[in-house]
Short mmCIF file of N, CA and C in Angstrom, two decimals:
data_model
loop_
_atom_site.label_atom_id
_atom_site.label_comp_id
_atom_site.label_asym_id
_atom_site.label_seq_id
_atom_site.Cartn_x
_atom_site.Cartn_y
_atom_site.Cartn_z
N ASP A 5 290.88 -15.68 30.37
CA ASP A 5 290.30 -16.81 29.97
C ASP A 5 290.95 -16.65 28.61
N ALA A 6 290.15 -17.94 27.86
CA ALA A 6 291.09 -18.07 26.32
C ALA A 6 290.43 -16.80 25.52
N ASN A 7 289.59 -16.01 25.66
CA ASN A 7 289.22 -14.91 25.12
C ASN A 7 290.10 -13.75 25.48
N GLY A 8 290.74 -13.72 26.54
CA GLY A 8 291.59 -12.49 27.13
C GLY A 8 290.52 -11.58 27.99
N THR A 9 289.30 -12.18 28.35
CA THR A 9 288.53 -11.54 29.27
C THR A 9 289.19 -11.65 30.62
N PRO A 10 289.49 -10.81 31.27
CA PRO A 10 290.18 -10.77 32.72
C PRO A 10 289.13 -11.32 33.76
N ALA A 11 289.64 -12.12 34.68
CA ALA A 11 288.61 -12.79 35.70
C ALA A 11 289.29 -12.65 36.99
N GLU A 12 288.41 -12.60 38.05
CA GLU A 12 289.08 -12.58 39.43
C GLU A 12 288.60 -13.91 40.22
N THR A 13 289.30 -14.18 41.21
CA THR A 13 289.25 -15.69 42.03
C THR A 13 289.72 -15.02 43.50
N THR A 14 288.89 -15.94 44.24
CA THR A 14 289.39 -15.70 45.45
C THR A 14 289.96 -17.25 46.02
N TYR A 15 291.18 -17.16 46.73
CA TYR A 15 291.49 -18.35 47.09
C TYR A 15 291.64 -18.47 48.64
N THR A 16 290.96 -19.71 49.17
CA THR A 16 290.67 -19.47 50.50
C THR A 16 291.36 -20.94 51.14
N PRO A 17 292.53 -20.80 51.69
CA PRO A 17 293.09 -22.09 52.19
C PRO A 17 292.56 -22.37 53.44
N LYS A 18 292.45 -24.05 53.48
CA LYS A 18 291.97 -24.32 54.90
C LYS A 18 293.13 -25.26 55.31
N ILE A 19 292.99 -24.75 56.93
CA ILE A 19 294.16 -25.18 57.82
C ILE A 19 293.60 -26.26 58.72
N THR A 20 294.35 -27.36 58.71
CA THR A 20 293.87 -28.57 59.54
C THR A 20 295.19 -28.58 60.57
N PRO A 21 294.71 -28.26 61.99
CA PRO A 21 295.65 -28.21 62.92
C PRO A 21 296.29 -29.40 63.32
N VAL A 22 297.60 -29.49 63.64
CA VAL A 22 298.44 -30.71 64.05
C VAL A 22 298.20 -30.57 65.42
N VAL A 23 297.87 -31.41 66.20
CA VAL A 23 297.69 -31.85 67.68
C VAL A 23 298.74 -32.84 68.09
N PRO A 24 299.62 -32.55 68.86
CA PRO A 24 300.29 -33.72 69.40
C PRO A 24 299.55 -34.18 70.68
N THR A 25 300.03 -35.47 71.10
CA THR A 25 299.16 -35.97 71.92
C THR A 25 300.23 -36.38 73.37
N ALA A 26 299.56 -36.87 74.29
CA ALA A 26 300.73 -37.14 75.64
C ALA A 26 300.13 -38.31 76.06
N GLU A 27 301.01 -38.96 76.92
CA GLU A 27 300.72 -40.08 77.86
C GLU A 27 300.90 -39.58 79.19
N ASP A 28 299.78 -39.94 79.95
CA ASP A 28 300.09 -39.21 81.49
C ASP A 28 301.11 -40.38 82.03
N VAL A 29 301.39 -39.58 83.19
CA VAL A 29 302.44 -40.46 84.16
C VAL A 29 302.15 -40.39 85.47
N THR A 30 302.00 -41.58 86.17
CA THR A 30 301.66 -41.31 87.57
C THR A 30 302.79 -41.81 88.33
N SER A 31 302.66 -41.50 89.54
CA SER A 31 303.63 -42.11 90.55
C SER A 31 302.90 -42.26 91.85
N THR A 32 303.50 -43.24 92.70
CA THR A 32 302.95 -43.47 94.12
C THR A 32 304.23 -43.38 95.02
N ASP A 33 303.95 -42.57 96.06
CA ASP A 33 304.85 -42.79 97.20
C ASP A 33 304.01 -42.59 98.62
N LYS A 34 304.96 -42.16 99.54
CA LYS A 34 304.41 -41.95 101.05
C LYS A 34 304.02 -40.48 100.79
N GLN A 35 303.05 -40.20 101.72
CA GLN A 35 302.49 -38.93 101.87
C GLN A 35 303.63 -37.80 102.12
N GLY A 36 303.72 -36.98 101.74
CA GLY A 36 304.60 -35.73 101.72
C GLY A 36 305.92 -35.91 100.89
N GLN A 37 305.92 -36.93 100.31
CA GLN A 37 307.33 -37.09 99.52
C GLN A 37 307.31 -36.64 98.01
N THR A 38 308.34 -35.79 97.63
CA THR A 38 308.64 -35.39 96.34
C THR A 38 308.73 -36.58 95.35
N GLN A 39 307.83 -36.16 94.13
CA GLN A 39 307.85 -37.26 93.26
C GLN A 39 308.23 -36.88 91.64
N THR A 40 308.54 -37.65 90.91
CA THR A 40 308.86 -37.14 89.65
C THR A 40 308.26 -38.03 88.33
N GLY A 41 308.37 -37.36 87.46
CA GLY A 41 307.78 -38.03 86.19
C GLY A 41 307.98 -37.49 84.81
N LYS A 42 307.89 -38.34 83.66
CA LYS A 42 308.23 -37.53 82.50
C LYS A 42 307.21 -37.87 81.46
N PRO A 43 306.23 -37.10 81.24
CA PRO A 43 305.14 -37.45 80.07
C PRO A 43 305.71 -37.65 78.85
N LYS A 44 305.10 -38.69 77.87
CA LYS A 44 305.61 -38.75 76.79
C LYS A 44 304.85 -38.10 75.93
N PHE A 45 305.67 -37.56 74.84
CA PHE A 45 304.69 -36.72 74.21
C PHE A 45 304.85 -37.21 72.71
N THR A 46 304.14 -37.50 71.45
CA THR A 46 303.71 -37.70 70.35
C THR A 46 303.43 -36.80 69.49
N GLU A 47 304.24 -36.53 68.36
CA GLU A 47 303.84 -35.69 67.31
C GLU A 47 302.46 -35.81 66.85
N GLY A 48 301.90 -34.68 66.39
CA GLY A 48 300.56 -34.97 65.79
C GLY A 48 300.71 -35.45 64.18
N ASP A 49 301.79 -35.21 63.76
CA ASP A 49 302.01 -35.21 62.22
C ASP A 49 303.54 -35.29 62.06
N PRO A 50 304.33 -36.52 61.37
CA PRO A 50 305.60 -36.27 60.91
C PRO A 50 305.97 -35.12 60.29
N VAL A 51 305.20 -34.67 59.39
CA VAL A 51 305.53 -33.52 58.80
C VAL A 51 305.89 -32.25 59.55
N VAL A 52 305.35 -32.41 60.76
CA VAL A 52 305.41 -30.83 61.57
C VAL A 52 306.01 -31.51 62.99
N PRO A 53 307.20 -31.59 62.85
CA PRO A 53 307.83 -32.23 63.97
C PRO A 53 307.87 -31.31 65.31
N MET A 54 308.12 -32.20 66.33
CA MET A 54 307.97 -31.24 67.76
C MET A 54 309.30 -30.67 68.01
N ASP A 55 309.10 -29.64 68.39
CA ASP A 55 310.39 -28.90 68.69
C ASP A 55 311.10 -29.13 70.03
N ASP A 56 311.98 -30.16 70.05
CA ASP A 56 312.57 -30.57 71.25
C ASP A 56 313.72 -29.66 71.95
N ASP A 57 314.23 -28.91 71.02
CA ASP A 57 315.00 -27.77 71.35
C ASP A 57 314.70 -26.59 72.18
N THR A 58 313.13 -26.50 72.33
CA THR A 58 312.96 -25.34 73.13
C THR A 58 312.41 -26.06 74.60
N PRO A 59 312.98 -25.46 75.57
CA PRO A 59 312.79 -26.13 76.84
C PRO A 59 311.11 -26.09 77.34
N ALA A 60 310.83 -27.31 77.95
CA ALA A 60 309.40 -27.22 78.30
C ALA A 60 308.94 -26.18 79.23
N THR A 61 307.53 -26.07 79.27
CA THR A 61 307.06 -24.87 80.06
C THR A 61 305.56 -25.49 80.39
N PHE A 62 304.80 -24.68 81.30
CA PHE A 62 303.59 -24.96 81.32
C PHE A 62 302.90 -23.97 80.39
N GLU A 63 301.63 -24.01 80.21
CA GLU A 63 300.93 -23.42 79.10
C GLU A 63 301.22 -21.91 79.24
N ASP A 64 301.35 -21.29 80.33
CA ASP A 64 301.50 -19.84 80.31
C ASP A 64 303.02 -19.62 80.52
N GLY A 65 303.83 -20.30 79.98
CA GLY A 65 305.00 -20.25 80.10
C GLY A 65 306.11 -20.21 81.23
N SER A 66 305.43 -20.57 82.31
CA SER A 66 306.35 -20.39 83.47
C SER A 66 306.70 -22.17 83.67
N THR A 67 307.56 -22.17 84.58
CA THR A 67 308.24 -23.82 84.80
C THR A 67 307.84 -24.11 86.34
N THR A 68 306.94 -23.45 87.03
CA THR A 68 306.57 -23.56 88.33
C THR A 68 305.27 -23.12 88.57
N LYS A 69 304.56 -24.05 89.14
CA LYS A 69 303.12 -23.65 89.38
C LYS A 69 302.79 -24.54 90.60
N THR A 70 301.96 -23.66 91.41
CA THR A 70 301.64 -24.00 92.83
C THR A 70 299.95 -24.13 92.81
N ILE A 71 299.65 -25.23 93.40
CA ILE A 71 298.34 -25.13 93.43
C ILE A 71 297.79 -25.52 94.90
N PRO A 72 297.11 -24.27 95.38
CA PRO A 72 296.75 -24.37 96.68
C PRO A 72 296.08 -25.85 97.44
N GLY A 73 296.39 -26.31 98.37
CA GLY A 73 295.73 -27.45 98.92
C GLY A 73 296.47 -28.69 98.13
N GLU A 74 297.20 -28.51 97.26
CA GLU A 74 297.78 -29.72 96.75
C GLU A 74 299.42 -29.70 96.68
N GLY A 75 300.18 -28.71 95.86
CA GLY A 75 301.70 -28.64 96.38
C GLY A 75 302.06 -27.83 94.96
N THR A 76 303.21 -28.13 94.85
CA THR A 76 303.90 -27.32 93.87
C THR A 76 304.60 -28.02 92.62
N TYR A 77 304.24 -27.86 91.54
CA TYR A 77 304.80 -28.59 90.20
C TYR A 77 305.83 -27.99 89.46
N THR A 78 306.87 -28.59 89.19
CA THR A 78 308.21 -27.98 88.55
C THR A 78 308.59 -28.76 87.27
N VAL A 79 308.74 -27.87 86.13
CA VAL A 79 308.79 -28.75 84.92
C VAL A 79 310.23 -28.29 84.52
N ALA A 80 311.05 -29.47 84.06
CA ALA A 80 312.59 -29.03 83.85
C ALA A 80 312.49 -28.86 82.31
N PRO A 81 313.81 -28.36 81.72
CA PRO A 81 313.82 -28.29 80.41
C PRO A 81 313.48 -29.52 79.45
N ASP A 82 314.09 -30.56 79.88
CA ASP A 82 313.84 -31.93 79.15
C ASP A 82 312.35 -32.46 79.37
N GLY A 83 311.32 -31.82 80.15
CA GLY A 83 309.90 -32.08 80.06
C GLY A 83 309.69 -33.21 81.49
N THR A 84 310.68 -33.22 82.44
CA THR A 84 310.49 -34.12 83.53
C THR A 84 309.63 -33.09 84.62
N VAL A 85 308.80 -33.56 85.30
CA VAL A 85 307.91 -32.90 86.01
C VAL A 85 308.33 -33.64 87.77
N THR A 86 308.63 -32.39 88.45
CA THR A 86 308.70 -32.73 89.83
C THR A 86 307.56 -32.33 90.61
N PHE A 87 307.18 -32.87 91.75
CA PHE A 87 305.79 -32.58 92.39
C PHE A 87 306.22 -32.74 93.93
N VAL A 88 306.06 -31.65 94.39
CA VAL A 88 306.40 -31.36 96.08
C VAL A 88 305.10 -31.03 96.57
N PRO A 89 304.44 -32.19 97.32
CA PRO A 89 303.10 -32.08 97.69
C PRO A 89 303.21 -31.21 98.99
N GLU A 90 301.90 -30.63 99.25
CA GLU A 90 302.21 -30.12 100.62
C GLU A 90 301.79 -31.32 101.61
N LYS A 91 302.13 -30.90 102.77
CA LYS A 91 302.28 -32.11 103.77
C LYS A 91 301.03 -32.70 103.95
N SER A 92 300.03 -32.05 104.00
CA SER A 92 298.33 -32.81 104.24
C SER A 92 297.95 -33.43 103.08
N PHE A 93 298.72 -33.33 101.79
CA PHE A 93 297.87 -33.71 100.49
C PHE A 93 298.10 -35.33 100.38
N THR A 94 297.01 -35.68 100.04
CA THR A 94 296.61 -37.06 99.64
C THR A 94 295.96 -36.96 98.26
N GLY A 95 296.38 -37.93 97.57
CA GLY A 95 295.68 -37.99 96.17
C GLY A 95 296.34 -38.69 95.05
#
């Protein structure tokens, strides 16, 4: 302070998460046919751009996910999702 008395303080930063958004993509075809789509992602804040150089993956880091009774989803590095349904799947 102005008198030379030492003082201590604590700085606690507040972090505001940046959350990107996505637009769902749907497709329609005959039962059992492979389908593809590419969701559109928008950055949550232009100051924190999305990393388009990192290949797209599912939340667990994999590129393929099979859902029993439904089918198999595969995501390409550019974000395109391919769905191969089980023969009996409708939905």
